[in-house]
XYZ file of C-alpha atoms in Angstrom:
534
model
C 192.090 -3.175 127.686
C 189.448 -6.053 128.149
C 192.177 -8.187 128.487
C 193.084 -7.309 131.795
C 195.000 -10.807 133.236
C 197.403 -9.513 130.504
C 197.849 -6.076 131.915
C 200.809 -4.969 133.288
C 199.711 -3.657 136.268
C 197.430 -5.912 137.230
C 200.066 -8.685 136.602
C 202.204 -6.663 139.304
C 200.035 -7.033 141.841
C 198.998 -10.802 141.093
C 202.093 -12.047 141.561
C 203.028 -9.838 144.671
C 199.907 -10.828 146.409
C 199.281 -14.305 145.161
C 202.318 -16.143 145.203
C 201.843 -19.969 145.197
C 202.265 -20.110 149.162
C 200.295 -17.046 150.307
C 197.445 -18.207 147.817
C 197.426 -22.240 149.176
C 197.086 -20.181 152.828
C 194.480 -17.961 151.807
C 192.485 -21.268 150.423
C 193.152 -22.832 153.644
C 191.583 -20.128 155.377
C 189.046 -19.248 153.516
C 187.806 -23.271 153.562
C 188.746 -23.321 157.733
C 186.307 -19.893 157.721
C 183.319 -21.769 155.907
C 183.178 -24.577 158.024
C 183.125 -22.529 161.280
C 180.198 -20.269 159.622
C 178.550 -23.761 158.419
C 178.735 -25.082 161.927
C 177.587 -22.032 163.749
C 174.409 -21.772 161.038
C 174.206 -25.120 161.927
C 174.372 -24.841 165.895
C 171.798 -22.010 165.068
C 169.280 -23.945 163.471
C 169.180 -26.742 165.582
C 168.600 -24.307 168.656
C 165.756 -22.677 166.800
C 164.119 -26.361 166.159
C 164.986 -27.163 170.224
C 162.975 -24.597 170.901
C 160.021 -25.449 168.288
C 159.959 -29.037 170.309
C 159.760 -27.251 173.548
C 157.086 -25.206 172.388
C 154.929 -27.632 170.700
C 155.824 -30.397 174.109
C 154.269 -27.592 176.013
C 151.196 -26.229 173.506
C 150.013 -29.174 171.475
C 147.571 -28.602 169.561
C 148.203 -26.962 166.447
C 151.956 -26.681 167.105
C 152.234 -30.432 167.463
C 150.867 -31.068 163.987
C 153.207 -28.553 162.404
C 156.642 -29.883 164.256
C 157.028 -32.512 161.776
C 157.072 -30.158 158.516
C 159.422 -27.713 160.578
C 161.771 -31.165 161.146
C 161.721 -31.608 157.233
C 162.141 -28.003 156.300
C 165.132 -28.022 159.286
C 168.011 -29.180 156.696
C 166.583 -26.875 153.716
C 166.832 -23.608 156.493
C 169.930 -24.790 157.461
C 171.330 -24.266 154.139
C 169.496 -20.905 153.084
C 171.077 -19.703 156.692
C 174.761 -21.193 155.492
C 174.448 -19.338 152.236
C 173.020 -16.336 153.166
C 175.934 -15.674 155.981
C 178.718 -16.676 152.676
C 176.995 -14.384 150.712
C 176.794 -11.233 152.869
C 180.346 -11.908 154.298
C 181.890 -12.064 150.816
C 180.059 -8.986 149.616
C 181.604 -6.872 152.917
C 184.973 -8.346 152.654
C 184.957 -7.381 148.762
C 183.688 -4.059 148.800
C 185.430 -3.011 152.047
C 188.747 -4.339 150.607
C 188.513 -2.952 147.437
C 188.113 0.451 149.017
C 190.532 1.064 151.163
C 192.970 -0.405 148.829
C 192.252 1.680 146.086
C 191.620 4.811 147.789
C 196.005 3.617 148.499
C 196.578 3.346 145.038
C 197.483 6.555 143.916
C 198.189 8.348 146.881
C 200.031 5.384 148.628
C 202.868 5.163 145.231
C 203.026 8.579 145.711
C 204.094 8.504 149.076
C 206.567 5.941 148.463
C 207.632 8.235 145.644
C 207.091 5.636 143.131
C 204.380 7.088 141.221
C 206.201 8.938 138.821
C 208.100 5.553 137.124
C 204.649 4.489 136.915
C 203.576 8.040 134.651
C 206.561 7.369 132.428
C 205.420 3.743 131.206
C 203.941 3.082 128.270
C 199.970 2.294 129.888
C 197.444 4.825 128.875
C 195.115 6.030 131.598
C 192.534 3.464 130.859
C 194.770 0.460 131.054
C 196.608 2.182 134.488
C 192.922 2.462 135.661
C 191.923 -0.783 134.594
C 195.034 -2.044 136.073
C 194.803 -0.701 139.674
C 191.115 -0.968 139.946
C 191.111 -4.826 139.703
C 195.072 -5.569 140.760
C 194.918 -3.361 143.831
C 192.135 -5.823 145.730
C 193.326 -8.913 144.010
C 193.277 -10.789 147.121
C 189.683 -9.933 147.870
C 188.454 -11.323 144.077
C 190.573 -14.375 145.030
C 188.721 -14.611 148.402
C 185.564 -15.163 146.815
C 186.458 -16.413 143.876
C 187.397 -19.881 146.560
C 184.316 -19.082 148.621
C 181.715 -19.211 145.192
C 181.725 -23.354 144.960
C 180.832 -23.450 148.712
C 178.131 -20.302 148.241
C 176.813 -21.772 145.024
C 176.251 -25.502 146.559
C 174.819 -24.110 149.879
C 172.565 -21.884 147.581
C 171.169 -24.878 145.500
C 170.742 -27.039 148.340
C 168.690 -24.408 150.202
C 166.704 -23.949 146.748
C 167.580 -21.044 145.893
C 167.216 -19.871 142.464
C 170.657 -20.586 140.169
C 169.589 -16.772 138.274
C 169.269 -15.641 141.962
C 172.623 -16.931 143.111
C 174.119 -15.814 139.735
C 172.567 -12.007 140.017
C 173.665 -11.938 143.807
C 177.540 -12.693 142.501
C 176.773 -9.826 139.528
C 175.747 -7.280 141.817
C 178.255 -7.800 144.673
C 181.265 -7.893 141.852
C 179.382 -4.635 140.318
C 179.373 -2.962 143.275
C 182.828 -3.465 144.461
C 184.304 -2.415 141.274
C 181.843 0.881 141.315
C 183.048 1.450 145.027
C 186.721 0.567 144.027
C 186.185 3.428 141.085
C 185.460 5.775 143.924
C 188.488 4.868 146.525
C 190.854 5.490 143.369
C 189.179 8.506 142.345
C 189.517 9.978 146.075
C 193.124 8.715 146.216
C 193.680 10.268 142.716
C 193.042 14.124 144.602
C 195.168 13.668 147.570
C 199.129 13.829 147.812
C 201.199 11.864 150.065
C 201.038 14.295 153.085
C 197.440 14.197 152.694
C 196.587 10.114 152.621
C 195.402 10.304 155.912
C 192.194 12.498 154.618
C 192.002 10.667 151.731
C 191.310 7.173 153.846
C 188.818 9.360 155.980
C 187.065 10.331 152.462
C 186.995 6.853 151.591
C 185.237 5.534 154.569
C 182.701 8.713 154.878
C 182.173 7.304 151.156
C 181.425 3.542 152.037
C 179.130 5.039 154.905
C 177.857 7.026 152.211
C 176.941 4.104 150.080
C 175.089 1.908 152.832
C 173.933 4.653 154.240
C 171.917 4.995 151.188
C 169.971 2.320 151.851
C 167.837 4.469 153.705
C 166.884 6.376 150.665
C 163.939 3.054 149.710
C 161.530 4.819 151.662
C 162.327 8.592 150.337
C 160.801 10.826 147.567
C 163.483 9.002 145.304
C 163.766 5.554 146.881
C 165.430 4.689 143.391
C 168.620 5.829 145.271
C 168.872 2.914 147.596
C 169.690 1.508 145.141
C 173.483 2.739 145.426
C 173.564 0.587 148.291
C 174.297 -3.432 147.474
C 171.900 -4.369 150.181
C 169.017 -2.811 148.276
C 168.858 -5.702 145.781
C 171.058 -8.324 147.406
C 169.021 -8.514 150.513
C 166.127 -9.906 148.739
C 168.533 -11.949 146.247
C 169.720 -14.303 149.427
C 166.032 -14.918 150.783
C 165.615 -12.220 152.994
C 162.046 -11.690 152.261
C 161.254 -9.520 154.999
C 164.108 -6.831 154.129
C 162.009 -3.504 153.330
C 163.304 -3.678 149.517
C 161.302 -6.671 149.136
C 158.109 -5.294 149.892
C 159.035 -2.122 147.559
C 160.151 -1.670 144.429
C 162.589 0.876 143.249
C 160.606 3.688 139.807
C 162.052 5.399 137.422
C 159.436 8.125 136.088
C 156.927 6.008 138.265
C 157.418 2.759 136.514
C 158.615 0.049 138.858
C 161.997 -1.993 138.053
C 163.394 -4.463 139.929
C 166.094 -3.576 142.308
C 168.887 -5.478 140.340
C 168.209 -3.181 137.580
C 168.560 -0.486 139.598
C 171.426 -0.603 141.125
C 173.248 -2.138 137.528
C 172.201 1.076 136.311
C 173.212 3.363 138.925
C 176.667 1.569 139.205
C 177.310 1.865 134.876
C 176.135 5.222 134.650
C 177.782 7.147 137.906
C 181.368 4.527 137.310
C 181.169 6.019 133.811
C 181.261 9.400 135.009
C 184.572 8.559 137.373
C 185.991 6.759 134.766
C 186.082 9.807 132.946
C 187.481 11.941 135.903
C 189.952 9.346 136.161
C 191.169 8.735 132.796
C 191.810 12.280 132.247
C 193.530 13.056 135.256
C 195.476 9.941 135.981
C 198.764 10.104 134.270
C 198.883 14.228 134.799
C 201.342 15.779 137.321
C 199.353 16.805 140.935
C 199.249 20.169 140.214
C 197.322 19.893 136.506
C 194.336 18.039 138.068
C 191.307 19.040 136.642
C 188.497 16.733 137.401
C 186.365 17.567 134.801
C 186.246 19.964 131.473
C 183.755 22.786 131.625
C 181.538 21.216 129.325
C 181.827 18.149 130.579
C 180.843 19.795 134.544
C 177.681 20.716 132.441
C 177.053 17.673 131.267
C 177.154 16.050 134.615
C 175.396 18.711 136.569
C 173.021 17.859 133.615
C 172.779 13.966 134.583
C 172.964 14.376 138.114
C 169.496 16.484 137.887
C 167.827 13.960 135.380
C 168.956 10.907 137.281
C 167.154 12.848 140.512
C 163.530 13.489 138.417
C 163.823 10.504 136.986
C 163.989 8.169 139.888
C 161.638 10.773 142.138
C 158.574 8.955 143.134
C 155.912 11.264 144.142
C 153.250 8.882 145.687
C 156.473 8.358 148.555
C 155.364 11.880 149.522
C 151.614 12.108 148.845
C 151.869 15.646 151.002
C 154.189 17.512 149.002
C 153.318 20.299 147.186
C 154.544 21.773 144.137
C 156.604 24.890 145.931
C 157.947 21.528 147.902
C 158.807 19.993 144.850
C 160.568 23.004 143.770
C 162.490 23.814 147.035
C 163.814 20.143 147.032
C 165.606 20.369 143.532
C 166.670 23.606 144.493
C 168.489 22.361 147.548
C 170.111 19.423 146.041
C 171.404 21.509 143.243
C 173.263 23.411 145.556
C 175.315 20.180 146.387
C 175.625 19.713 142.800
C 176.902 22.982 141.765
C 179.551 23.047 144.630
C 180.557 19.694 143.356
C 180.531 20.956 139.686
C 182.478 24.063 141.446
C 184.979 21.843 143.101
C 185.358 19.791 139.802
C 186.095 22.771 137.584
C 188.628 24.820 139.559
C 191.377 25.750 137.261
C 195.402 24.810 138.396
C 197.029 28.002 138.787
C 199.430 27.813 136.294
C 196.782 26.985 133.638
C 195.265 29.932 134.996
C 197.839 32.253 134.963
C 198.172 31.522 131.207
C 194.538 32.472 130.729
C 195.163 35.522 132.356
C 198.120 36.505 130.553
C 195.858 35.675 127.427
C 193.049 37.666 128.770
C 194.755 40.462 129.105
C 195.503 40.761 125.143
C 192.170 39.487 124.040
C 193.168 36.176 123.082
C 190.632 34.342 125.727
C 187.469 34.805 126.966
C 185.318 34.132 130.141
C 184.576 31.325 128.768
C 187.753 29.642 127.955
C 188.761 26.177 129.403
C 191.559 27.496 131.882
C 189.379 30.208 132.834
C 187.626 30.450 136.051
C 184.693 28.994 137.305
C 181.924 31.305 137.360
C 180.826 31.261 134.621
C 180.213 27.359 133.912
C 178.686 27.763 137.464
C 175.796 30.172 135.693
C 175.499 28.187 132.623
C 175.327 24.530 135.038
C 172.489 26.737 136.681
C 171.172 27.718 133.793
C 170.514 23.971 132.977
C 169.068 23.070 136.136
C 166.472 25.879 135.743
C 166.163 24.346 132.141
C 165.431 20.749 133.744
C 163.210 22.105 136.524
C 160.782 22.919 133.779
C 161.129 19.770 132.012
C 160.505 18.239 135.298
C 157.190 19.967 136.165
C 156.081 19.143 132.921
C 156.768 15.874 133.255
C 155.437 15.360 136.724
C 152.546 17.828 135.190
C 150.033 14.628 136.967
C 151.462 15.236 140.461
C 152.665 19.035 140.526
C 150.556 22.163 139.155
C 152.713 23.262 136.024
C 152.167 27.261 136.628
C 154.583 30.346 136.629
C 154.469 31.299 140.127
C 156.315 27.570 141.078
C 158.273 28.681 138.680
C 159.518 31.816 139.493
C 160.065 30.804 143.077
C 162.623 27.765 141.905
C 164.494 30.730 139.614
C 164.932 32.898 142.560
C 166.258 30.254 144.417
C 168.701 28.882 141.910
C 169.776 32.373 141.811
C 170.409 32.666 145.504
C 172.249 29.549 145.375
C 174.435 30.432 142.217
C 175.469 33.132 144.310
C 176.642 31.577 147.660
C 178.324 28.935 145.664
C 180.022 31.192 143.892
C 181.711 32.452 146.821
C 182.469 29.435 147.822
C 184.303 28.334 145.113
C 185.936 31.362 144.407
C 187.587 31.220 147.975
C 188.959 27.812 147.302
C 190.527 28.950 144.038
C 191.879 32.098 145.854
C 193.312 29.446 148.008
C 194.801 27.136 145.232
C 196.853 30.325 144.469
C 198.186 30.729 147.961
C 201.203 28.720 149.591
C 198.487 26.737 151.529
C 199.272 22.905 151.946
C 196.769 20.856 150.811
C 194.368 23.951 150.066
C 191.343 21.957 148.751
C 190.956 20.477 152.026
C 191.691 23.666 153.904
C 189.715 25.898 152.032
C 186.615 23.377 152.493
C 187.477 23.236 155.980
C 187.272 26.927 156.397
C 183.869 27.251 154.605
C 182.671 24.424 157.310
C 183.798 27.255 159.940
C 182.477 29.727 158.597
C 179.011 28.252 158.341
C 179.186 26.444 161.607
C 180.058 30.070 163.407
C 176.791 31.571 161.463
C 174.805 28.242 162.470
C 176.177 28.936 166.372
C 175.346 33.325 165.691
C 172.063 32.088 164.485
C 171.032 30.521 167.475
C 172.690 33.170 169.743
C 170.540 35.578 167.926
C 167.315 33.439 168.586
C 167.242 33.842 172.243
C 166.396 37.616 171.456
C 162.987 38.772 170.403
C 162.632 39.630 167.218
C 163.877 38.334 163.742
C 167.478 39.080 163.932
C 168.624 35.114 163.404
C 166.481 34.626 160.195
C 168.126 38.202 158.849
C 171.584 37.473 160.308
C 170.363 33.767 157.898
C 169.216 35.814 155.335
C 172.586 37.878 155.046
C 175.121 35.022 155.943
C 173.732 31.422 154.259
C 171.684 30.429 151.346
C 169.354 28.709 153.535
C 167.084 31.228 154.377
C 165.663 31.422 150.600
C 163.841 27.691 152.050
C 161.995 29.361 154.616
C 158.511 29.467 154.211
C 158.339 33.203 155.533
C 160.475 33.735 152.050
C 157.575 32.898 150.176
C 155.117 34.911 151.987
C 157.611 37.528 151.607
C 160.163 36.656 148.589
C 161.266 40.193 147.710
C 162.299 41.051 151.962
C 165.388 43.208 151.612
C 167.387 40.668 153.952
C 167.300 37.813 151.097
C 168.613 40.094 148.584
C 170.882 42.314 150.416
C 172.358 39.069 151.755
C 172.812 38.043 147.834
C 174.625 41.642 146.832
C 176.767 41.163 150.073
C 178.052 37.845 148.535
C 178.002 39.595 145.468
C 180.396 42.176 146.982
C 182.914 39.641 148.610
C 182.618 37.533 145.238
C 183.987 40.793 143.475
C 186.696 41.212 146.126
C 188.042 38.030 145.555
C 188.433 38.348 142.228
C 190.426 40.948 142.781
C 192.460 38.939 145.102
C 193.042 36.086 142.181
C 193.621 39.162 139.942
C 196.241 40.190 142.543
C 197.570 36.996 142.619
C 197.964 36.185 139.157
C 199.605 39.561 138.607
C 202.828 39.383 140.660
C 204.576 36.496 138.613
C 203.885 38.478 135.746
C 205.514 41.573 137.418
C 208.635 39.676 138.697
C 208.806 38.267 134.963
C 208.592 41.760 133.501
C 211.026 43.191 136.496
C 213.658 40.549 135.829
C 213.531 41.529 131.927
C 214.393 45.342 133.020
C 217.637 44.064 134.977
C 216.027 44.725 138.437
C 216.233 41.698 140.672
C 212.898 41.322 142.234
C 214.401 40.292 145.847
C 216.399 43.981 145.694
C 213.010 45.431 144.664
C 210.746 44.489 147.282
C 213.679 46.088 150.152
């Protein structure tokens, strides 16, 4: 599988996107492309140093004695402008490209109905995956594979360091295949009819990423990290990027940003190489993202990757029922995802219930529901919320109180997600197209009309829109009146009302699951099912 200019896939889309005269263009190009960015660095400089003249013609003084060292250090700022533009330009064009041409991969074969040849060969999943992931943007990795000699002379000549230039290329080539390993993971969940979502996914994901540069000056500024600027910016001689001045922690212990972001990319790819490899070669309607235990696991790494790179001298104010709120609210992102990436395919789950029914599976089985690895994911999150006050024991009081406050609002959370994700399985079941998307669509509706009830209720006197919060949304559990009051009636009356509707739809799946197994039993009678329901 290492081997990948020998695999088959990847030799596909070689030769259909490099053949000898598209690839003598592209070289063309790309050389055409340098020299225009060379001359307009160039242009650049040489206005900068116009206006040095001009300035020291005007001031004297100390700006006269310094124009000659800015005249010598002209042709060396020259070059670290020529290879800082390559640079930067080669890591967008690479990591764009390999996006939106993987998050195509799957979903565009399908389309062209041309994905299921591709199930019947003789790849396994890893060698389909390894294929795709580097054939699909080819073009882009021959792009700056023509660019590097121009980068790497520019770079030398504008002194930077050769490790520099060498890490820069290591990190940008990182990153796009740990971007590309998202795009084919989103392209993986969507069908044909669907593609159009998928490319929205992939460029909310990309935003995603850089948006994550942000995250440098957060309580876990580790997570900038995601983000190729966080250690490239500095790599190229940007010295006055705000990465440069800060360094990313992990348990408090600086690391340079390289690191960082080599260990982000290794660990998290790993994860959707997994998703991919045992997903990629199974018919649409078998997806299963993860195993239960596996959901676990990564609800598991997910929290430890969030206490480890937490950096509590970023947020010298925050208190220890802060601390606790905060893990609280990202683990209800992580136990939707785990939610999302656990739903059962309904015909796996119609042979669990079928099972169920004579005591040969349990709640606990792999084509079960949800639910339950939702409790024991939360389980482990409450587990790792202790670890982490322990561990953070210099920063945070480790006492009981903290820690009953986090467990009721794991609790509260287990609950709303819950719902959630037992709507979107109810859905799965229905004749819905595309009824992931819908069903997560509806749940945005249904907490945008309590956001827009909440403030309709605000206008009135009273406390109506934190109860109407209390009932409808997990959110109120973070409001600070919740801990002068934790026990109000609203927060938990709003957690048995979920309860209730959680209970309902279960009978709804129930309901659901039943009627093939009462057309199957009809049809074994002699009664034809279509006579039966007139």
């Amino acid at each position: 599988m290492l081997r990948f200019w020998r695999n088959p896939e990847f030799l596909r889309h070689r030769h259909a996107e490099l053949r000898a005269g598209r690839a003598v263009a592209v070289v063309v190009v790309v050389l055409v492309i340098c020299v225009m960015v060379g001359l307009a660095c160039w242009a650049s400089r040489q206005a900068d140093l116009e206006r040095e003249r001009q300035a020291a013609a005007e001031l004297k003084g100390l700006w006269q004695t310094r124009l000659p060292q800015w005249e010598r250090q002209n042709g060396i700022e020259f070059w670290r402008l020529f290879y800082r533009s390559l640079m930067l330009m080669q890591a967008g064009v690479l990591t764009f490209w390999s996006l939106l041409s993987c998050a195509q991969a799957v979903s565009g074969e399908r389309e062209r109905k041309t994905w299921d040849f591709q199930l019947t060969t003789a790849l396994k999943p890893a060698e389909l995956l390894i294929g795709k992931l580097l054939g699909e943007p080819v073009l882009a990795y021959f792009i700056v594979l023509c660019c590097l000699p121009v980068a790497m002379i520019a770079g030398v000549a504008g002194g930077i360091s050769f490790l520099h230039i060498l890490g820069a290329y290591l990190l940008i080539v990182a990153g796009a295949l740990f971007i590309g390993l998202g795009g084919l993971w989103l392209s993986s969940l969507f069908e044909s009819r669907s593609r159009g979502i998928g490319l929205i996914g992939a460029l909310a994901l990309y935003a995603l990423l850089a948006g994550s540069y942000g995250f440098y000056g957060s309580s876990t500024p580790g997570l900038a990290g995601f983000s190729p600027l966080a250690a490239l910016l500095p790599l190229v001689g940007i010295d006055n990027s705000p990465t440069s001045a800060k360094r990313a922690t992990i348990f408090g212990d600086p690391v340079p940003w390289v690191l960082m972001s080599l260990l982000l990319y290794v660990t998290a790819g790993a994860w959707l190489a997994l998703m991919l490899t045992r997903n990629l070669k199974k018919d649409y309607r078998e997806i299963s993202i993860l195993s239960r235990w596996q959901a676990v696991g990564c609800a598991a790494y997910l929290n430890f990757v969030v206490f480890a790179l937490f950096n509590p001298n970023a947020s010298p104010g925050m208190s220890t029922r802060d601390f606790v709120s905060f893990i609280a609210a990202i683990n209800a992102a992580i136990l939707f995802a785990m939610g999302l990436a656990t739903l059962t395919p309904p015909e796996r789950l119609q042979l669990w219930w079928r099972k169920s029914a004579v005591r040969q599976a349990s709640w606990f089985s792999e084509d079960g529901p949800s639910w339950p690895w939702l409790a024991l994911s939360a389980v482990v999150a409450y587990g790792l919320l202790v670890w982490g006050l322990y561990v953070w024991g210099r920063a945070f009081q480790f006492a009981a109180l903290p820690l009953i406050y986090g467990g009721v609002e794991l609790l509260v959370i287990l609950v709303f997600v819950t719902r959630d994700i037992m709507f979107i399985q109810w859905c799965k079941l229905t004749r819905l197209r595309a009824p992931l998307v819908k069903g997560i669509l509806y749940l945005g509706l249904y907490y945008t009309s309590v956001g827009i009830l909440a403030i309709v209720l605000a206008t009135q006197p009273g406390r109506a829109a934190q109860r109407a919060i209390n009932l409808l949304t997990p959110a109120g559990i973070f409001d600070d009146q919740a801990y002068r009051s934790l026990f109000a009636g609203s927060l938990f009356a709003g957690a048995g009302l979920q309860l209730v509707v959680v209970w309902i739809l279960l009978v709804l799946i129930h309901g659901r699951l039943r009627r093939p197994a009462m057309v199957a039993a009809r049809a074994a009678d002699g009664v034809n099912p279509l006579a039966a329901q007139t």
